[in-house]
Short mmCIF file of C-alpha atoms in Angstrom, two decimals:
data_model
loop_
_atom_site.label_atom_id
_atom_site.label_comp_id
_atom_site.label_asym_id
_atom_site.label_seq_id
_atom_site.Cartn_x
_atom_site.Cartn_y
_atom_site.Cartn_z
CA MET A 177 -0.69 8.86 -12.43
CA GLN A 178 0.37 11.69 -14.73
CA LYS A 179 -1.60 14.16 -12.64
CA ILE A 180 0.07 12.90 -9.47
CA ALA A 181 3.51 13.11 -11.11
CA ASN A 182 2.82 16.68 -12.22
CA GLU A 183 1.63 17.59 -8.73
CA ILE A 184 4.82 16.20 -7.19
CA HIS A 185 6.94 18.08 -9.71
CA GLU A 186 5.12 21.37 -9.16
CA ALA A 187 5.83 21.10 -5.43
CA THR A 188 9.40 19.77 -5.56
CA SER A 189 10.83 20.23 -9.12
CA ALA A 190 12.21 16.75 -8.58
CA LEU A 191 11.36 15.32 -12.01
CA THR A 192 13.67 17.68 -13.90
CA ILE A 193 17.17 16.28 -14.29
CA ASN A 194 19.70 18.98 -13.54
CA ARG A 195 23.31 17.94 -13.10
CA SER A 196 24.67 20.70 -10.95
CA PRO A 197 27.58 20.98 -10.71
CA PRO A 198 28.19 19.35 -14.13
CA ASP A 199 29.24 15.72 -13.88
CA LYS A 200 32.56 15.59 -15.73
CA ASN A 201 32.75 11.80 -15.44
CA HIS A 202 29.43 11.36 -17.24
CA ALA A 203 29.40 14.39 -19.51
CA SER A 204 29.12 12.16 -22.57
CA HIS A 205 26.08 10.28 -21.23
CA PRO A 206 22.58 11.69 -21.74
CA PRO A 207 20.24 11.99 -18.75
CA ALA A 208 18.81 8.63 -17.77
CA ILE A 209 15.61 7.57 -15.98
CA LEU A 210 14.86 4.24 -14.31
CA ASP A 211 11.25 3.31 -13.50
CA LEU A 212 10.82 0.24 -11.30
CA CYS A 213 7.32 -1.29 -11.39
CA MET A 214 6.62 1.05 -14.29
CA ALA A 215 3.15 0.07 -15.58
CA PRO A 216 1.03 1.89 -16.55
CA GLY A 217 3.80 4.47 -16.99
CA GLY A 218 2.35 7.82 -15.92
CA PHE A 219 5.48 8.90 -14.05
CA ALA A 220 7.73 7.85 -16.93
CA GLN A 221 5.67 9.79 -19.46
CA VAL A 222 5.82 13.01 -17.42
CA ALA A 223 9.55 12.57 -16.82
CA LEU A 224 10.23 12.11 -20.54
CA THR A 225 8.18 15.21 -21.33
CA LEU A 226 10.24 17.24 -18.86
CA ASN A 227 13.52 15.66 -20.01
CA PRO A 228 13.11 15.00 -23.76
CA THR A 229 16.78 14.07 -24.27
CA ALA A 230 16.73 11.46 -21.51
CA SER A 231 16.69 7.70 -21.98
CA LEU A 232 14.22 5.57 -20.05
CA ARG A 233 14.62 2.05 -18.71
CA GLY A 234 11.62 0.35 -17.18
CA VAL A 235 11.04 -2.85 -15.22
CA THR A 236 7.53 -4.15 -14.68
CA LEU A 237 5.52 -7.35 -14.29
CA PRO A 238 4.26 -9.05 -17.44
CA GLU A 239 0.78 -7.88 -18.34
CA SER A 240 -0.54 -11.40 -17.72
CA SER A 241 0.46 -11.08 -14.06
CA SER A 242 -0.26 -7.43 -13.33
CA ARG A 243 -3.13 -6.77 -15.77
CA HIS A 244 -1.63 -3.31 -16.23
CA LYS A 245 -0.69 -2.18 -19.73
CA ILE A 246 2.07 0.28 -20.58
CA LEU A 247 0.16 3.38 -21.66
CA VAL A 248 3.09 5.55 -22.75
CA PRO A 249 2.24 6.46 -26.38
CA ASN A 250 4.26 4.49 -28.96
CA TRP A 251 6.70 3.31 -26.31
CA GLU A 252 7.61 0.22 -28.34
CA LYS A 253 8.86 2.41 -31.22
CA ASP A 254 10.50 5.08 -29.08
CA PRO A 255 14.31 4.62 -29.25
CA ARG A 256 14.67 6.27 -25.86
CA ILE A 257 12.68 3.54 -24.08
CA GLN A 258 13.74 0.02 -23.19
CA MET A 259 11.48 -2.27 -21.17
CA LEU A 260 12.09 -5.48 -19.23
CA HIS A 261 9.21 -7.61 -17.96
CA CYS A 262 10.01 -9.50 -14.78
CA ASP A 263 9.18 -9.75 -11.08
CA ILE A 264 11.81 -7.68 -9.28
CA THR A 265 11.19 -9.53 -6.01
CA MET A 266 12.64 -12.68 -7.63
CA LEU A 267 16.03 -11.22 -8.60
CA ALA A 268 18.06 -13.45 -6.30
CA ALA A 269 21.48 -12.55 -7.73
CA GLU A 270 20.74 -8.86 -7.25
CA MET A 271 20.10 -9.58 -3.56
CA GLY A 272 23.37 -11.47 -3.18
CA VAL A 273 21.96 -15.01 -3.39
CA ASP A 274 23.44 -17.61 -5.74
CA LEU A 275 20.82 -19.79 -7.41
CA VAL A 276 22.70 -22.96 -6.42
CA ASP A 277 22.26 -22.03 -2.76
CA ILE A 278 18.47 -21.86 -2.96
CA PRO A 279 16.82 -24.88 -1.26
CA THR A 280 15.35 -27.27 -3.82
CA ASN A 281 12.17 -27.61 -1.75
CA HIS A 282 11.49 -23.88 -1.81
CA PRO A 283 8.07 -23.17 -3.43
CA ASP A 284 9.70 -20.79 -5.93
CA ALA A 285 12.97 -22.70 -6.38
CA SER A 286 12.70 -22.59 -10.17
CA GLY A 287 11.37 -19.04 -10.31
CA PHE A 288 14.34 -17.07 -9.00
CA LEU A 289 16.41 -15.11 -11.51
CA SER A 290 20.13 -14.62 -11.89
CA SER A 291 19.76 -11.55 -14.10
CA ARG A 292 20.58 -8.03 -12.89
CA PRO A 293 18.57 -5.58 -15.02
CA PHE A 294 20.54 -2.55 -16.22
CA HIS A 295 23.22 -3.15 -13.57
CA ASN A 296 25.93 -1.60 -15.75
CA GLN A 297 24.05 1.69 -16.13
CA GLU A 298 23.61 4.73 -13.89
CA PHE A 299 20.47 6.83 -13.63
CA ASP A 300 19.80 10.42 -12.66
CA LEU A 301 16.17 9.84 -11.69
CA VAL A 302 14.71 6.64 -10.24
CA PHE A 303 11.03 5.89 -9.58
CA CYS A 304 9.97 3.20 -7.09
CA ASP A 305 6.18 3.18 -7.35
CA GLY A 306 5.41 -0.51 -6.88
CA VAL A 307 2.54 -1.96 -4.86
CA VAL A 308 1.61 -5.54 -4.00
CA LEU A 309 -1.10 -6.57 -6.45
CA ARG A 310 -4.01 -8.82 -5.57
CA THR A 311 -4.20 -9.92 -9.20
CA GLN A 312 -0.75 -11.54 -9.17
CA ASP A 313 -0.60 -15.29 -8.61
CA ARG A 314 1.82 -16.04 -5.78
CA HIS A 315 2.67 -18.94 -3.50
CA GLU A 316 1.25 -18.90 0.00
CA TYR A 317 4.54 -17.87 1.62
CA ARG A 318 4.28 -14.61 -0.33
CA ASP A 319 1.22 -13.34 1.50
CA LYS A 320 0.88 -9.57 1.79
CA GLN A 321 2.48 -9.41 5.23
CA PHE A 322 5.80 -10.62 3.81
CA GLU A 323 5.39 -9.54 0.20
CA VAL A 324 5.32 -5.86 1.16
CA PRO A 325 8.84 -5.92 2.71
CA ARG A 326 10.08 -8.10 -0.17
CA LEU A 327 8.89 -5.56 -2.72
CA THR A 328 10.08 -2.55 -0.71
CA THR A 329 13.58 -3.90 -0.16
CA SER A 330 13.85 -5.09 -3.78
CA GLN A 331 13.07 -1.61 -5.06
CA LEU A 332 15.49 0.08 -2.66
CA VAL A 333 18.37 -2.27 -3.47
CA LEU A 334 17.89 -2.01 -7.23
CA ALA A 335 17.55 1.76 -7.04
CA LEU A 336 20.59 2.45 -4.88
CA GLN A 337 22.82 0.09 -6.88
CA ARG A 338 21.98 2.03 -10.06
CA ILE A 339 21.38 5.64 -9.10
CA ARG A 340 24.03 8.17 -10.09
CA ASP A 341 25.83 10.12 -7.38
CA GLY A 342 23.70 13.22 -6.78
CA GLY A 343 20.63 11.60 -8.35
CA THR A 344 16.99 11.70 -7.25
CA LEU A 345 14.86 8.86 -5.89
CA ILE A 346 11.05 9.11 -5.73
CA MET A 347 9.30 6.30 -3.85
CA LEU A 348 5.72 5.51 -2.86
CA MET A 349 5.45 4.79 0.86
CA HIS A 350 2.76 4.19 3.47
CA ARG A 351 2.12 5.02 7.13
CA ALA A 352 4.76 7.51 8.13
CA ASN A 353 4.26 6.49 11.76
CA SER A 354 5.12 2.79 11.29
CA TRP A 355 8.55 1.58 12.35
CA GLN A 356 9.23 -0.04 8.97
CA THR A 357 8.72 3.32 7.23
CA VAL A 358 10.57 5.31 9.89
CA SER A 359 13.61 3.04 9.65
CA ILE A 360 13.79 3.55 5.86
CA LEU A 361 13.44 7.32 6.17
CA HIS A 362 16.09 7.36 8.89
CA ALA A 363 18.51 5.40 6.72
CA LEU A 364 17.94 7.52 3.59
CA ASN A 365 18.29 10.72 5.59
CA SER A 366 21.88 9.76 6.36
CA PHE A 367 22.96 9.89 2.70
CA ALA A 368 20.36 12.07 0.91
CA SER A 369 18.25 15.20 1.30
CA ILE A 370 14.74 13.91 1.88
CA ARG A 371 11.25 15.36 1.99
CA LEU A 372 7.77 13.87 2.06
CA PHE A 373 4.92 14.86 -0.20
CA LYS A 374 1.28 13.75 -0.13
CA PRO A 375 -0.61 14.41 -3.39
CA THR A 376 -4.14 15.73 -3.11
CA LEU A 377 -5.19 13.44 -5.95
CA GLY A 378 -5.94 9.88 -4.92
CA HIS A 379 -4.03 9.96 -1.63
CA LYS A 380 -5.81 12.36 0.76
CA THR A 381 -7.89 9.66 2.43
CA ARG A 382 -5.11 7.05 2.41
CA SER A 383 -1.96 6.55 4.44
CA SER A 384 0.19 6.77 1.30
CA PHE A 385 2.67 9.51 0.42
CA TYR A 386 5.82 9.96 -1.66
CA LEU A 387 9.40 10.14 -0.49
CA VAL A 388 11.53 12.52 -2.54
CA ALA A 389 15.23 11.91 -1.92
CA GLN A 390 17.61 14.26 -3.73
CA ASN A 391 21.38 14.47 -3.90
CA VAL A 392 21.60 10.75 -3.13
CA ARG A 393 25.12 9.52 -2.30
CA PRO A 394 24.93 5.78 -3.08
CA ARG A 395 28.63 5.11 -2.50
CA SER A 396 28.69 6.52 1.01
CA ALA A 397 29.30 4.16 3.93
CA ALA A 398 25.77 4.79 5.21
CA ALA A 399 24.24 3.84 1.85
CA VAL A 400 26.30 0.66 1.56
CA LYS A 401 25.27 -0.33 5.09
CA ALA A 402 21.60 0.31 4.34
CA VAL A 403 21.71 -1.78 1.15
CA GLN A 404 23.24 -4.71 3.04
CA LYS A 405 20.53 -4.44 5.69
CA TRP A 406 17.76 -4.46 3.06
CA LYS A 407 19.29 -7.46 1.31
CA LYS A 408 19.32 -9.32 4.62
CA GLN A 409 15.69 -8.43 5.23
CA TRP A 410 14.73 -9.66 1.75
CA LYS A 411 16.46 -12.98 2.41
CA ALA A 412 14.68 -13.36 5.75
CA ALA A 413 11.27 -12.72 4.17
CA THR A 414 11.97 -15.00 1.20
CA PHE A 415 13.68 -17.99 2.83
CA ARG A 416 12.22 -17.92 6.34
CA ASP A 417 10.94 -21.51 6.01
CA GLY A 418 14.19 -22.96 4.71
CA PRO A 419 17.58 -23.89 6.20
CA GLY A 420 18.97 -21.15 8.39
CA GLU A 421 15.50 -19.64 8.66
CA SER A 422 15.14 -16.27 10.33
CA LYS A 423 12.52 -15.04 12.71
CA ASP A 424 9.53 -13.28 11.24
CA GLY A 425 10.50 -10.11 13.07
CA GLU A 426 13.66 -9.80 11.02
CA ALA A 427 11.73 -10.40 7.81
CA LEU A 428 9.29 -7.65 8.71
CA GLY A 429 12.03 -5.20 9.67
CA ASP A 430 11.28 -5.19 13.39
CA ALA A 431 13.78 -3.75 15.85
CA SER A 432 14.56 -3.85 19.54
CA LYS A 433 13.33 -1.17 21.91
CA GLU A 434 16.87 0.17 22.20
CA GLU A 435 17.18 0.53 18.41
CA VAL A 436 13.88 2.36 18.16
CA VAL A 437 14.72 4.74 20.99
CA ALA A 438 18.14 5.49 19.50
CA ALA A 439 16.63 6.18 16.07
CA LEU A 440 13.98 8.49 17.50
CA ASP A 441 16.53 10.36 19.58
CA GLU A 442 18.58 11.02 16.46
CA PHE A 443 15.87 11.36 13.82
CA GLY A 444 12.65 12.00 15.75
CA PRO A 445 12.53 15.83 15.57
CA LYS A 446 13.16 15.84 11.82
CA LEU A 447 10.63 13.04 11.32
CA ILE A 448 7.96 15.19 12.97
CA ASN A 449 8.76 18.12 10.69
CA LEU A 450 8.69 15.87 7.62
CA ALA A 451 5.52 13.98 8.48
CA GLU A 452 3.36 16.75 9.98
CA PRO A 453 2.18 18.15 6.60
CA VAL A 454 1.41 14.60 5.44
CA PHE A 455 -0.79 13.91 8.47
CA LYS A 456 -2.51 17.29 8.26
CA LEU A 457 -3.56 16.63 4.67
CA HIS A 458 -4.64 13.12 5.64
CA VAL A 459 -6.84 14.49 8.44
CA GLU A 460 -8.34 17.04 6.07
CA GLY A 461 -9.10 14.36 3.52
CA LEU A 462 -10.74 12.08 6.07
CA SER A 463 -12.82 14.92 7.52
CA HIS A 464 -14.48 15.41 4.13
CA ALA A 465 -14.74 11.72 3.19
CA SER A 466 -18.31 10.48 2.83
CA PHE A 467 -17.58 7.22 4.66
CA MET A 468 -16.59 9.17 7.80
CA HIS A 469 -20.02 10.79 8.25
CA ALA A 470 -22.52 8.72 10.24
CA ASN A 471 -25.65 10.34 8.78
CA SER A 472 -24.53 9.74 5.23
CA ASN A 473 -23.65 6.14 6.04
CA LYS A 474 -26.95 5.52 7.80
CA SER A 475 -29.00 6.51 4.77
CA LYS A 476 -26.82 4.39 2.49
CA PHE A 477 -27.05 1.51 4.93
CA MET A 478 -30.84 1.55 5.17
CA THR A 479 -31.17 1.81 1.39
CA ASN A 480 -28.84 -1.11 0.70
CA TRP A 481 -30.25 -3.38 3.41
CA ARG A 482 -33.92 -2.82 2.54
CA GLY A 483 -35.50 -6.17 1.72
CA ARG A 484 -32.37 -8.10 2.62
CA GLU A 485 -32.71 -11.55 4.16
CA ALA A 486 -30.60 -12.44 7.18
CA GLY A 487 -27.16 -13.72 6.17
CA SER A 488 -27.77 -13.05 2.49
CA ASP A 489 -26.66 -10.49 -0.08
CA VAL A 490 -29.97 -10.78 -1.93
CA GLY A 491 -31.77 -7.48 -2.23
CA LEU A 492 -28.74 -5.21 -2.36
CA GLY A 493 -29.47 -4.24 -5.95
CA PRO A 494 -26.97 -2.96 -8.51
CA LYS A 495 -25.56 -0.22 -6.27
CA GLN A 496 -23.87 -2.39 -3.69
CA GLU A 497 -22.12 -0.61 -0.87
CA PRO A 498 -18.42 -1.48 -0.42
CA LYS A 499 -17.86 -4.15 2.22
CA LEU A 500 -15.73 -1.83 4.34
CA GLU A 501 -18.52 0.74 4.56
CA ARG A 502 -21.06 -1.95 5.44
CA ASP A 503 -18.75 -3.18 8.20
CA LEU A 504 -18.34 0.34 9.52
CA ASN A 505 -22.10 0.82 9.51
CA LEU A 506 -22.64 -2.45 11.35
CA GLU A 507 -20.49 -1.12 14.17
CA ARG A 508 -22.66 1.98 14.52
CA GLY A 509 -26.11 2.22 16.04
CA PRO A 510 -28.70 -0.55 16.54
CA LYS A 511 -28.39 -3.81 14.67
CA PRO A 512 -30.70 -3.59 11.67
CA MET A 513 -31.25 -7.33 11.42
CA GLN A 514 -33.07 -7.32 14.76
CA GLU A 515 -35.31 -4.48 13.65
CA THR A 516 -36.13 -6.28 10.41
CA LYS A 517 -36.98 -9.52 12.18
CA TRP A 518 -39.32 -7.81 14.64
CA SER A 519 -41.14 -6.02 11.83
CA ARG A 520 -41.71 -9.27 9.98
CA VAL A 521 -43.30 -11.23 12.84
CA SER A 522 -47.02 -11.52 12.21
CA LYS A 523 -49.64 -11.17 14.94
CA PRO A 524 -50.75 -14.85 14.78
CA GLU A 525 -47.13 -15.92 15.13
CA ARG A 526 -46.64 -13.69 18.15
CA GLU A 527 -49.74 -15.04 19.78
CA SER A 528 -48.67 -18.60 19.14
CA LYS A 529 -45.37 -17.84 20.84
CA SER A 530 -47.15 -16.41 23.86
CA GLU A 531 -49.31 -19.51 24.11
CA ARG A 532 -46.31 -21.80 23.98
CA GLU A 533 -44.31 -19.94 26.62
CA PRO A 534 -46.66 -18.07 28.97
CA LYS A 535 -45.26 -16.38 32.04
CA PRO A 536 -47.41 -16.40 35.19
CA GLU A 537 -46.82 -12.75 36.04
CA GLN A 538 -47.69 -11.66 32.54
CA GLU A 539 -50.69 -13.99 32.31
CA THR A 540 -52.27 -12.26 35.30
CA LYS A 541 -51.99 -8.94 33.53
CA TRP A 542 -53.33 -10.32 30.28
CA ASP A 543 -56.45 -11.60 32.04
CA ARG A 544 -57.37 -8.06 32.98
CA GLY A 545 -58.02 -7.33 29.32
CA SER A 546 -56.94 -3.73 29.51
CA LYS A 547 -55.76 -1.90 26.45
CA PHE A 548 -52.43 -1.13 28.11
CA ASP A 549 -51.77 -4.77 28.93
CA SER A 550 -52.65 -5.85 25.42
CA ASN A 551 -50.15 -3.45 23.89
CA TRP A 552 -47.54 -4.38 26.46
CA ARG A 553 -48.03 -8.03 25.62
CA VAL A 554 -47.35 -7.47 21.91
CA ARG A 555 -44.20 -5.48 22.50
CA LYS A 556 -42.73 -7.84 25.06
CA ILE A 557 -42.89 -11.04 23.04
#
């Protein structure tokens, strides 16, 4: 993560806090950094190196839930750093929901929090680098389809209700061509200067990229409107099965055709300019990825499936091929299981089959006893 943070900074200079023009209202406050979903802390460590006088506040899941440790050296003894361990998607009060209004039959009724981490502080630089973790234990209603918008909206609301006027927001995003991403970029573009950056490390073959929003104006009417929209979306994704439930489309951030057309008319040309470098790098990464080359996959496939019984993983050996690559290989070329079965049929077994199910036309040819007919007989069965 440190390498990715350095790469982003080299391209955008976004990790250096520079109050220009000087903020007279906050002249007595040192630069401040907020890292949401901080663990393992690579971005925070680079930001502190670039801004040694800055304070850092971090929010992250407990290690027991995330299995990610904070790797910032001596962070527990560093007076600049203060950490809070909690699930930011459960901060009901932050999203405008009173705990007494939560249905008692909700699966997480006792898990919502009334706390508002660092709500009385303002930050010059905010990181939103969270992802939905498979290692976290969650109730069924929090499947990935709905947990992604819950996490995204939680990060955006916390960030915009704490970022200083003129501050910088850096956020991990995915699929620049999806409506959910486009709608967020469109909203942020109305109250910040935004750009997109795709690191070459760890992201070239993925749909992920980073949003860098600078000169954020969190008190503008557009920002206030966006925050209210994201709070509403969080509520829809969290309480969709309770009283006053919302449609899944609202929880997932869907929009009408008219809304999409209007957004593209207004934001479409800029979106193309922003996203084109991201897609070009993605195409380049995929063109050199080993799993995109059929010949390479075929050799791996044949090696891994050698000696494998039908419907079994036995015989794969220690170097097992990832499931995704096996699935891709299965979609290409002839089905290897058929080839394996044919090669394992013994001659006596084939002859017994022919004796059980003879065909009159073929039997006439077999009686001729020619070499050609004998070979044909073996192949046909």
